[in-house]
Short mmCIF file of C-alpha atoms in Angstrom, two decimals:
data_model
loop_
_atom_site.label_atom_id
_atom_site.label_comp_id
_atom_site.label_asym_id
_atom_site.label_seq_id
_atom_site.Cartn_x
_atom_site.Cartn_y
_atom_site.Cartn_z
CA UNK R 1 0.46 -27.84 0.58
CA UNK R 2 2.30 -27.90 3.99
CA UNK R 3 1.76 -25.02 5.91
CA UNK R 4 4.67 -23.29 8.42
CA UNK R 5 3.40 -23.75 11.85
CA UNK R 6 4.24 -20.36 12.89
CA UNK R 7 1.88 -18.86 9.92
CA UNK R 8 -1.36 -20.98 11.29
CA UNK R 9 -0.61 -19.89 14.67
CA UNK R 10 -0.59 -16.05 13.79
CA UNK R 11 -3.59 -16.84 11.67
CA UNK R 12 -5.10 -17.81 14.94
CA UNK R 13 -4.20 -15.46 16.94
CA UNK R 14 -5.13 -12.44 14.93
CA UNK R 15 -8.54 -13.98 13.98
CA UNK R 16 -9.16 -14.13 18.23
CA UNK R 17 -7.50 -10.63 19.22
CA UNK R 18 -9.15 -8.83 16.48
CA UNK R 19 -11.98 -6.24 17.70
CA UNK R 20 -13.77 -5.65 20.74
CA UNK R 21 -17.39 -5.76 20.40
CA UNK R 22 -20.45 -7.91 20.86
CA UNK R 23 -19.06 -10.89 18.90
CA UNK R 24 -16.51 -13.52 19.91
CA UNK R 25 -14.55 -15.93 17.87
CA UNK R 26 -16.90 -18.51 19.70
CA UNK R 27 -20.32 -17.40 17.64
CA UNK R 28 -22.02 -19.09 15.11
CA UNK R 29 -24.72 -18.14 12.75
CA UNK R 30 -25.51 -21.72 11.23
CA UNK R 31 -23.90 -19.89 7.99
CA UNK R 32 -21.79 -22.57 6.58
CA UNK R 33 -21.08 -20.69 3.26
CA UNK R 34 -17.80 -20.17 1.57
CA UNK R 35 -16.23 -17.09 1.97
CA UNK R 36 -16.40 -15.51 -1.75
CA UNK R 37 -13.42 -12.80 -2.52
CA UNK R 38 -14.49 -10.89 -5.97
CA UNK R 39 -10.81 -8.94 -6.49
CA UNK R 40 -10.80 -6.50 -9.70
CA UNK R 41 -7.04 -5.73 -10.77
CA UNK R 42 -4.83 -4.54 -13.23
CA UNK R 43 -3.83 -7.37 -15.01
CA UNK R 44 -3.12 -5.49 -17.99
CA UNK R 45 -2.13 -1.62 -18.77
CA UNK R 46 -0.73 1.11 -17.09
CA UNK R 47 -0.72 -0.63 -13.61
CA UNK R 48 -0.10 -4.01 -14.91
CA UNK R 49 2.63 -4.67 -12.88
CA UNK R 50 1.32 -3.89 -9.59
CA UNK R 51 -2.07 -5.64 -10.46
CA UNK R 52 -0.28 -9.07 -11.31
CA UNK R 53 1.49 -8.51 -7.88
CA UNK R 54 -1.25 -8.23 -6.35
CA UNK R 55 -3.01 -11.34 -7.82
CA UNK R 56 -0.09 -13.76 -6.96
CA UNK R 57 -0.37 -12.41 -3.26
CA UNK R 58 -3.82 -12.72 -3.02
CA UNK R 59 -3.82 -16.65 -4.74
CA UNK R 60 -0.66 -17.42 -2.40
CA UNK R 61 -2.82 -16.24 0.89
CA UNK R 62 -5.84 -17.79 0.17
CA UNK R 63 -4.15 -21.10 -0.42
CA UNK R 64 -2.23 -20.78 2.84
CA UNK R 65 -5.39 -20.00 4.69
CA UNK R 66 -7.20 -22.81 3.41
CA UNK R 67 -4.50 -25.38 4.19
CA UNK R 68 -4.72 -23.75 7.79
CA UNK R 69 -7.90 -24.88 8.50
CA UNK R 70 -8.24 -21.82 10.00
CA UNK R 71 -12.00 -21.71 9.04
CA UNK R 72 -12.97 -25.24 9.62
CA UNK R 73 -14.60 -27.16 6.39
CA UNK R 74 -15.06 -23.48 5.21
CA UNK R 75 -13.11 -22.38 1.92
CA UNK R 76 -11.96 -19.05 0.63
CA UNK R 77 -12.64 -18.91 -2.63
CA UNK R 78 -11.34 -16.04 -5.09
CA UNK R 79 -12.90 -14.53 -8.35
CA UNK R 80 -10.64 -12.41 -10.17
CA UNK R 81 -10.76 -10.17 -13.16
CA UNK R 82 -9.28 -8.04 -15.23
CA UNK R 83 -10.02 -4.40 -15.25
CA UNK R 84 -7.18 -3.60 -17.90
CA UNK R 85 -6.82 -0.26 -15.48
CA UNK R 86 -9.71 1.08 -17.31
CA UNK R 87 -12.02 2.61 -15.00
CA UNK R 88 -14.83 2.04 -16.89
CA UNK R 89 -14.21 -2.18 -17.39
CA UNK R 90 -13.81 -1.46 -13.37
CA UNK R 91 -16.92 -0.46 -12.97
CA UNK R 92 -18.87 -2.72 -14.95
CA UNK R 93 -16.64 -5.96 -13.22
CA UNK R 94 -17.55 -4.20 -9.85
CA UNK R 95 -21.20 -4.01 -10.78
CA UNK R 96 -21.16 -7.45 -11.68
CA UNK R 97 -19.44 -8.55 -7.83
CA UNK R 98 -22.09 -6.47 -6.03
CA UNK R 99 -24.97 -8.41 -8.17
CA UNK R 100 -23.80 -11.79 -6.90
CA UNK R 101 -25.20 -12.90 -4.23
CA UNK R 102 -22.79 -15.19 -3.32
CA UNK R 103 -19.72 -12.56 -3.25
CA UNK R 104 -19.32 -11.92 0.36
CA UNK R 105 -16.11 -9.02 -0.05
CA UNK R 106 -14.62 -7.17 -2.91
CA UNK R 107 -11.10 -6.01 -3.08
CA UNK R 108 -9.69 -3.57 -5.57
CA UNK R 109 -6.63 -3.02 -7.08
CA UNK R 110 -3.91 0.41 -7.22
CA UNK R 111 -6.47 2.37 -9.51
CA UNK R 112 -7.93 5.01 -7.27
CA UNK R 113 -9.89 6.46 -9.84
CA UNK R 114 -12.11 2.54 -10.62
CA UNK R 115 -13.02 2.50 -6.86
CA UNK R 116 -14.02 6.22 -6.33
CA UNK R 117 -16.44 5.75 -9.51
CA UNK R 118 -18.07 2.36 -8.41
CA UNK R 119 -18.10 3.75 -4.11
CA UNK R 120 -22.12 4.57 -4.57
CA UNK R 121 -22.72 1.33 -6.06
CA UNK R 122 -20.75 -0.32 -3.35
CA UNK R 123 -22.04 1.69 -0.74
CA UNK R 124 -25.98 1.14 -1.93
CA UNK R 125 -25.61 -2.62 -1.94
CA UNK R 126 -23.85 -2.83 0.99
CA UNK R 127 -20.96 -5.11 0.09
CA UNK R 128 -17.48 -4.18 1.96
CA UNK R 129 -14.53 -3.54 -0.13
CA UNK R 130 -10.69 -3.05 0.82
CA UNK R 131 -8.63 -1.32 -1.44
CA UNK R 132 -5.06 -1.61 -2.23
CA UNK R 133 -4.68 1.71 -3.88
CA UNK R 134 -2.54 4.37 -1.82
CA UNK R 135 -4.67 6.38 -2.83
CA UNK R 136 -6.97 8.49 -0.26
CA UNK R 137 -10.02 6.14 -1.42
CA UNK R 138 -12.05 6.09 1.99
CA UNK R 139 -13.27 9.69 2.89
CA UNK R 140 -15.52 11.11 2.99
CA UNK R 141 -16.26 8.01 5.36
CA UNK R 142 -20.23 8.70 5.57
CA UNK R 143 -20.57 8.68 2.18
CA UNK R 144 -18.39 5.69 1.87
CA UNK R 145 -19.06 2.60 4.56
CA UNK R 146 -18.12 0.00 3.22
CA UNK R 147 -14.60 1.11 1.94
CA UNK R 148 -11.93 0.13 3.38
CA UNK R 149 -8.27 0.29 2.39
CA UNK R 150 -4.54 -1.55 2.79
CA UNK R 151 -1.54 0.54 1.57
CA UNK R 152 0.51 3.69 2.61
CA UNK R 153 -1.15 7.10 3.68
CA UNK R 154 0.16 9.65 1.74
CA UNK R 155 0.24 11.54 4.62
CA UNK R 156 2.18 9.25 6.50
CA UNK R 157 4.68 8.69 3.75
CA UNK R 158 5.10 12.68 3.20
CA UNK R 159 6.00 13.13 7.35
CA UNK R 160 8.20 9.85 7.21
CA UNK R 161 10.08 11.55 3.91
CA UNK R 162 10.52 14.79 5.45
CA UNK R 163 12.22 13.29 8.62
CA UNK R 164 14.81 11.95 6.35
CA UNK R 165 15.12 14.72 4.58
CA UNK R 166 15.62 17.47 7.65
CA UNK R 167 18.25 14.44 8.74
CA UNK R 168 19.96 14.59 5.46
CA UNK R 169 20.26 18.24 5.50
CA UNK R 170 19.25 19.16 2.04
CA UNK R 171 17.98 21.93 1.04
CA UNK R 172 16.58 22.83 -2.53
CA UNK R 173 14.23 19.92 -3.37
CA UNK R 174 12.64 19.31 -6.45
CA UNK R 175 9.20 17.03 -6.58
CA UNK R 176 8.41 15.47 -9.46
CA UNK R 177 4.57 13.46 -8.93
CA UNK R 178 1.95 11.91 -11.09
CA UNK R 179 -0.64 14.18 -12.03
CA UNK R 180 -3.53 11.43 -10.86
CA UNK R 181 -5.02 11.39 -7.58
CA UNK R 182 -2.60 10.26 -5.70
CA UNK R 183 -0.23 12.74 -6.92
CA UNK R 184 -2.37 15.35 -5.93
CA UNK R 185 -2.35 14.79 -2.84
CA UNK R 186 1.40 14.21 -2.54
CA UNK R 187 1.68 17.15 -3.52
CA UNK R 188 -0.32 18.69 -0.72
CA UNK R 189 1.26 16.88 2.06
CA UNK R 190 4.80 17.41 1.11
CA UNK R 191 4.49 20.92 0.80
CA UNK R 192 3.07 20.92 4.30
CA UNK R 193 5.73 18.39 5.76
CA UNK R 194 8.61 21.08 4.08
CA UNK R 195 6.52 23.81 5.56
CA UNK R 196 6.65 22.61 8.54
CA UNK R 197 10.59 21.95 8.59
CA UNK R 198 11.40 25.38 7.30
CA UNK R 199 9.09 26.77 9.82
CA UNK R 200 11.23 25.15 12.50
CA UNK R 201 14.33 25.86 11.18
CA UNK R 202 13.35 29.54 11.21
CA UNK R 203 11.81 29.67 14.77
CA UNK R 204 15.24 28.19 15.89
CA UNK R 205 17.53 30.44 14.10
CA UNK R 206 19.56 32.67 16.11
CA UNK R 207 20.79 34.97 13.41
CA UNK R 208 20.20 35.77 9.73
CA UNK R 209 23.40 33.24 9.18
CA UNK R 210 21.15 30.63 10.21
CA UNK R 211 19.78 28.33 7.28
CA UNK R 212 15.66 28.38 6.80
CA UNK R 213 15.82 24.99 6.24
CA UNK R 214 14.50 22.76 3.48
CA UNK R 215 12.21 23.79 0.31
CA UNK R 216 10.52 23.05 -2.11
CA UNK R 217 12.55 24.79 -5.04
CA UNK R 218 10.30 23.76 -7.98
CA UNK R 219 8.09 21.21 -9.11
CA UNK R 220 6.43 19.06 -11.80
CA UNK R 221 3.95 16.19 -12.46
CA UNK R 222 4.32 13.36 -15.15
CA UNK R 223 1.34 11.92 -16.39
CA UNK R 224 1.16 7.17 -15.29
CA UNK R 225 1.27 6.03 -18.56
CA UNK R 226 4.41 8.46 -19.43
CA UNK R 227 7.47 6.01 -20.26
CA UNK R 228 9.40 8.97 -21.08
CA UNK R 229 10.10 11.44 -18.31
CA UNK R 230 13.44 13.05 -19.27
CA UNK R 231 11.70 16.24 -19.63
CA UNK R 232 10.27 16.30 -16.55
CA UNK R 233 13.75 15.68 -14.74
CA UNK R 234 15.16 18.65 -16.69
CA UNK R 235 13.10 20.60 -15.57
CA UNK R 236 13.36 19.89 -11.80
CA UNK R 237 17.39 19.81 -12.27
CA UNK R 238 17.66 23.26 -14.51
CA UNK R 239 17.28 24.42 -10.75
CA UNK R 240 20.34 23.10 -8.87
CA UNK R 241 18.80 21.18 -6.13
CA UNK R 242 20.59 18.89 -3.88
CA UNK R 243 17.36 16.52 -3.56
CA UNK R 244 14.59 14.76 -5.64
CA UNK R 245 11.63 13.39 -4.32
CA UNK R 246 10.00 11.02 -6.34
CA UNK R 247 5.91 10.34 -6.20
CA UNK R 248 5.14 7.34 -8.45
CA UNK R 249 4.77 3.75 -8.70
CA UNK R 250 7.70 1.48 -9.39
CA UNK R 251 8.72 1.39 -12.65
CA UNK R 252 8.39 5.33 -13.34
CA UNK R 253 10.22 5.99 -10.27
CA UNK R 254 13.10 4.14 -11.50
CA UNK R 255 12.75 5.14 -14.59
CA UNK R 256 13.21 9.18 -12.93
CA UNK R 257 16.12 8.14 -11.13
CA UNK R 258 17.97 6.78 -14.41
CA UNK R 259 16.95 9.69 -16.60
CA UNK R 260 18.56 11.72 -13.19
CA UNK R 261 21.67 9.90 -12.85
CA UNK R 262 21.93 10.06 -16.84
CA UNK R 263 21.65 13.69 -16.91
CA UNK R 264 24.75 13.77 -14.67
CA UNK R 265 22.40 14.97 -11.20
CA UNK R 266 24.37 13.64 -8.32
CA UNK R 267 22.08 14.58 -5.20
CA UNK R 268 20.08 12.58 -2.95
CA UNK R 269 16.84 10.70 -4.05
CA UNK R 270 13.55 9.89 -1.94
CA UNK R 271 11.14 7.67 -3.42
CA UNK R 272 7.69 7.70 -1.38
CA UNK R 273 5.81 4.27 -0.31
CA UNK R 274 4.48 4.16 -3.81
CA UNK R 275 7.58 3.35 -5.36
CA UNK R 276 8.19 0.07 -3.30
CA UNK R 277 8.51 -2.53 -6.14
CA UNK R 278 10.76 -5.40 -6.43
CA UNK R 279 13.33 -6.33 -3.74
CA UNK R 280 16.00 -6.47 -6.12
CA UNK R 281 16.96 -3.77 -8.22
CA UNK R 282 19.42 -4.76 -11.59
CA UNK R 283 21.41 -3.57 -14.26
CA UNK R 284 21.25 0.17 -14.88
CA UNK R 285 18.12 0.40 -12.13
CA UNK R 286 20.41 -0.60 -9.60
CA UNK R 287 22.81 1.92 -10.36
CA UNK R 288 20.97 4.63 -10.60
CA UNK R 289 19.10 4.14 -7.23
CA UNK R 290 22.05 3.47 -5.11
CA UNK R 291 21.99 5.47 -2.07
CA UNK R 292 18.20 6.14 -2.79
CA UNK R 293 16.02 6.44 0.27
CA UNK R 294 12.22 5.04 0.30
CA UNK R 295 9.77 4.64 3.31
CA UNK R 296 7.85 1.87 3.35
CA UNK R 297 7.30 -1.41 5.35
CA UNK R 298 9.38 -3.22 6.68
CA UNK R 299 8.18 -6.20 5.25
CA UNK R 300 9.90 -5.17 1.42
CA UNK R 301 13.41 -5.80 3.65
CA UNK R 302 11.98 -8.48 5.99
CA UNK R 303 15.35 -10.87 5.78
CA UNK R 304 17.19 -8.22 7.85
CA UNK R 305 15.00 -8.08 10.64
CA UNK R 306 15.20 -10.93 13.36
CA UNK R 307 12.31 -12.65 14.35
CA UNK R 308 11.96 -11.55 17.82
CA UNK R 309 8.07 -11.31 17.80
CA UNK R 310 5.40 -13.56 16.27
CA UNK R 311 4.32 -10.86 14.11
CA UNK R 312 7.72 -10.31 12.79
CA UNK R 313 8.67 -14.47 12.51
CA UNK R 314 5.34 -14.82 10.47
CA UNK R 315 6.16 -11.20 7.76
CA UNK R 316 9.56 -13.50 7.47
CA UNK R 317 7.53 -16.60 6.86
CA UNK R 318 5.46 -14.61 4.37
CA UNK R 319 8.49 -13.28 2.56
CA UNK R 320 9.61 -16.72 2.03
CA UNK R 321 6.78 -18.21 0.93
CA UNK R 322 6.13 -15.66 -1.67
CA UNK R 323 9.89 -15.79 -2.94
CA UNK R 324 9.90 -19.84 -2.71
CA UNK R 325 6.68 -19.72 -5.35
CA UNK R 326 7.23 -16.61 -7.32
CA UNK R 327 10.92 -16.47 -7.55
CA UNK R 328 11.09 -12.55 -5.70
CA UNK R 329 9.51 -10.34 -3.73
CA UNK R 330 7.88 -7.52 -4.07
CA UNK R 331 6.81 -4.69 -1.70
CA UNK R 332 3.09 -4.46 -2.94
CA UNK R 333 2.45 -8.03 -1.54
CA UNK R 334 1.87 -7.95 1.94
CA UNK R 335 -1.45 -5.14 1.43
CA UNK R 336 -3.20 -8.26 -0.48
CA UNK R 337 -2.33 -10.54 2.61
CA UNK R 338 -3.35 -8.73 4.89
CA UNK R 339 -6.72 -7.79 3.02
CA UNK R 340 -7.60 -11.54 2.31
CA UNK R 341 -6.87 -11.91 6.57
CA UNK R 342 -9.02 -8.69 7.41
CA UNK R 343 -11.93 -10.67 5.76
CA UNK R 344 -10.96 -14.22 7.22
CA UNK R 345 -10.78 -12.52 10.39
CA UNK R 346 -14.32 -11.21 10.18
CA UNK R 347 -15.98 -14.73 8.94
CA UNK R 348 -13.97 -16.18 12.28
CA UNK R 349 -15.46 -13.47 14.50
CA UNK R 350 -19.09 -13.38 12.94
CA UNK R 351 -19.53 -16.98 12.20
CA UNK R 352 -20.54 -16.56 8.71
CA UNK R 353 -19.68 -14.86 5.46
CA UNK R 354 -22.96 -11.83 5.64
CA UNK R 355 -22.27 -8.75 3.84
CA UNK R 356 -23.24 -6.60 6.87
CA UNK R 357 -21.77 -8.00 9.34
CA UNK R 358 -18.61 -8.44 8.25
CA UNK R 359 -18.45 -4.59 7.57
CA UNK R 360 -18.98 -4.36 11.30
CA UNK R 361 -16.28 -6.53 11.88
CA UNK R 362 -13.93 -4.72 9.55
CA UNK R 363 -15.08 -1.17 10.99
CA UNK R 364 -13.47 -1.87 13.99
CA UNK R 365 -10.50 -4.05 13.25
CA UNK R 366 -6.78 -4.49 14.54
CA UNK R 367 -4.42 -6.71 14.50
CA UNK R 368 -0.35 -6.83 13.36
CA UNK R 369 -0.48 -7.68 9.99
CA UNK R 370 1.83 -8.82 7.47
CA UNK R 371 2.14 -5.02 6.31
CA UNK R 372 2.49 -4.08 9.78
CA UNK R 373 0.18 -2.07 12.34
CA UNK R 374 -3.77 -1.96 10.95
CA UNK R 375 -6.11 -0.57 13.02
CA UNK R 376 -9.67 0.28 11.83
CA UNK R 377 -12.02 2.35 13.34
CA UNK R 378 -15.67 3.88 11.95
CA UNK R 379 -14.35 7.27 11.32
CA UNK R 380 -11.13 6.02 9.41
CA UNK R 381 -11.42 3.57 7.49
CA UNK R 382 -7.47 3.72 6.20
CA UNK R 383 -6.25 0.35 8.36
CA UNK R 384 -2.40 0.74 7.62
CA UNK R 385 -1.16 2.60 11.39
CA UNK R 386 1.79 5.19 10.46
CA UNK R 387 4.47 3.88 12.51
CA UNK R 388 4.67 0.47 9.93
CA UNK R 389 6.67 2.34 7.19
CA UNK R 390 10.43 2.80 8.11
CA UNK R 391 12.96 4.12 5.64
CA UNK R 392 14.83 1.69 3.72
CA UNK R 393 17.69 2.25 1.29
CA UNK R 394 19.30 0.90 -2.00
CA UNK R 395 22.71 -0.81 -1.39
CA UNK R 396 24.16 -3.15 -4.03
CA UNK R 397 21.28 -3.77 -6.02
CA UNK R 398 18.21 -4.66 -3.30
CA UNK R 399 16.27 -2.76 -0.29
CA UNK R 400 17.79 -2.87 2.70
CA UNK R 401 16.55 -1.50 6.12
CA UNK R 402 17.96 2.19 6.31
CA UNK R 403 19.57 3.54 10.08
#
């Protein structure tokens, strides 16, 4: 397999800017092992979708690294299985991975729930794991050293929302989340963005005339596995607002946007990072989400972005290569690259494929990654920096970059 030019040469030069620290890229432990990825996905179920993403991604960087010869006669080699997004198959695959003694890593898939219930076992035998759940996976960091994670902040994706939204001018919003983890804590941090906004609004005001500014008129959760979530849009739109935020993976998050545009609601959308799917958006889908707003990386939108930057010419090169073998892109992608180069990064730095010391590596990682921004440090453990999601919006059927 050839391999762009431009792709070995960031591979490079992120595995030899990566940390500061004792170790340089120079080191060598007379460990000529293999570098073993164990990855437990959702191939099937609830988060199938997602899960096969990530698999492709992960298959498609590993190859890429090993025609690099980034590592020398060293090999990545990746174990995958199905955890059917069943946390308790996750546990027992996960159990199995920190057994073997010759799986060096362990990355997980979008179910926060299968990481949180296997993070003892993890932490006890001391094998480092990034997950790919957006999910806040990673604290309490003492109890949890050796997780790490790739994907959105919720956080992050609740301030980035609420900037749109305060540009937008809305102001009745309804929020319509999961009721997992995940949409737990969405809910949290958008009510605190909103407060925040109407808080401003109101310290700016110069007479009662003066709008408060945005809120949160009413609210709802859907449960993942719900494939029908026309109640749940009634009940948000029964309230008149002007805007919807939507907190759910991909396929619900269209699906709330037809049942929406079905149920005559003409108002703005805002789907969080969560909801990044497919680059292309078809038939009624891409009706429904016209005009739609979503923060997320830039990488979902890559081909509008010019190359003026290494980092940026190799997320192009990456958006390619995924679309040349797997016929489109989607969002989720670039979280299992960058993952696969977090723990290449660490064998080039240590020398060897140890359990240990590549979670010193990865506790203090950083490099521009295919995602954008990750920086590492041993009180977060969350890699992804804030300032890589950017607000994108649905025109004619795909992403494109918003502004």
């Amino acid at each position: 397999m050839r391999l762009n030019r431009a792709v070995a040469a960031a591979l490079l030069a992120t595995s030899l800017t990566l940390i500061t620290g004792c170790q340089t890229a120079g080191d060598t432990t007379g460990d000529t092992r293999d570098l073993v990825i164990a990855a437990d996905l959702e191939l099937n179920g609830a988060d199938a979708a997602i899960g096969q993403v990530y698999e492709r991604a992960l298959r498609l960087k590993v190859d890429e690294i090993n025609a690099s010869g980034v590592l020398g006669s060293r090999k990545v080699k990746l174990q995958v299985r199905d955890n059917r997004s069943d946390r308790t198959l996750s546990t027992g695959n996960i159990t199995d991975f920190t057994n073997d003694p010759s799986v060096s890593a362990i990355i997980t898939g979008a179910c926060a729930e299968c990481i949180v219930y296997s993070a003892k076992r993890i932490d006890d035998r001391h094998v480092p794991t990034i997950s790919l759940s957006p999910a806040d996976v990673v604290t309490p960091v003492e109890d949890r050293r050796y997780i790490f994670k790739v994907a959105p902040n919720a956080a992050d994706s609740a301030a980035a929302l609420a900037s749109e939204i305060q540009h937008d001018d809305v102001t009745k919003i309804g929020l319509l989340t999961t009721d997992d983890a995940y949409g737990k804590t969405g809910r949290e941090v958008m009510t605190q963005e909103i407060d925040k906004l109407k808080g401003t609004a109101n310290s700016s005001a110069r007479s009662w005339r003066k709008p408060s500014g945005p809120e949160i008129a009413t609210s709802t959760t859907i449960r993942p596995t719900d494939t029908d979530v026309s109640q749940a849009v009634d009940l948000l739109l029964a309230k008149n607002i002007d805007a919807m935020v939507v907190w759910a993976f991909p396929n619900q998050a269209v699906a709330i946007a037809e049942a929406a545009r079905s149920a005559g609601y003409k108002g703005k959308l805002y789907f969080d990072a969560a909801a990044a799917g497919n680059l292309f958006l078809s038939g009624p889908a891409a009706e429904a989400t016209e005009g739609t707003k979503l923060v997320f990386s830039q990488t979902l939108a890559i081909d509008d972005v010019v190359a003026s930057t290494p980092a940026k010419a190799a997320r192009k090169q990456w958006f390619e290569d995924y679309t040349s073998r797997y016929g489109a892109y989607n969002g989720y992608a670039s979280f299992a690259a960058d993952a696969v180069q977090l723990l290449v990064n660490g064998v080039v730095v240590t020398g060897g494929v140890d359990r240990e010391r590549l979670k010193d590596v990865l506790e203090t990682s950083q490099f521009d990654g295919l995602s954008g921004q990750i920086r590492i440090t041993p009180d977060n453990h969350s890699g992804l920096m804030p300032q890589a999601l950017t607000s994108l919006i649905a025109r004619n059927g795909r992403w494109r970059l918003g502004g």
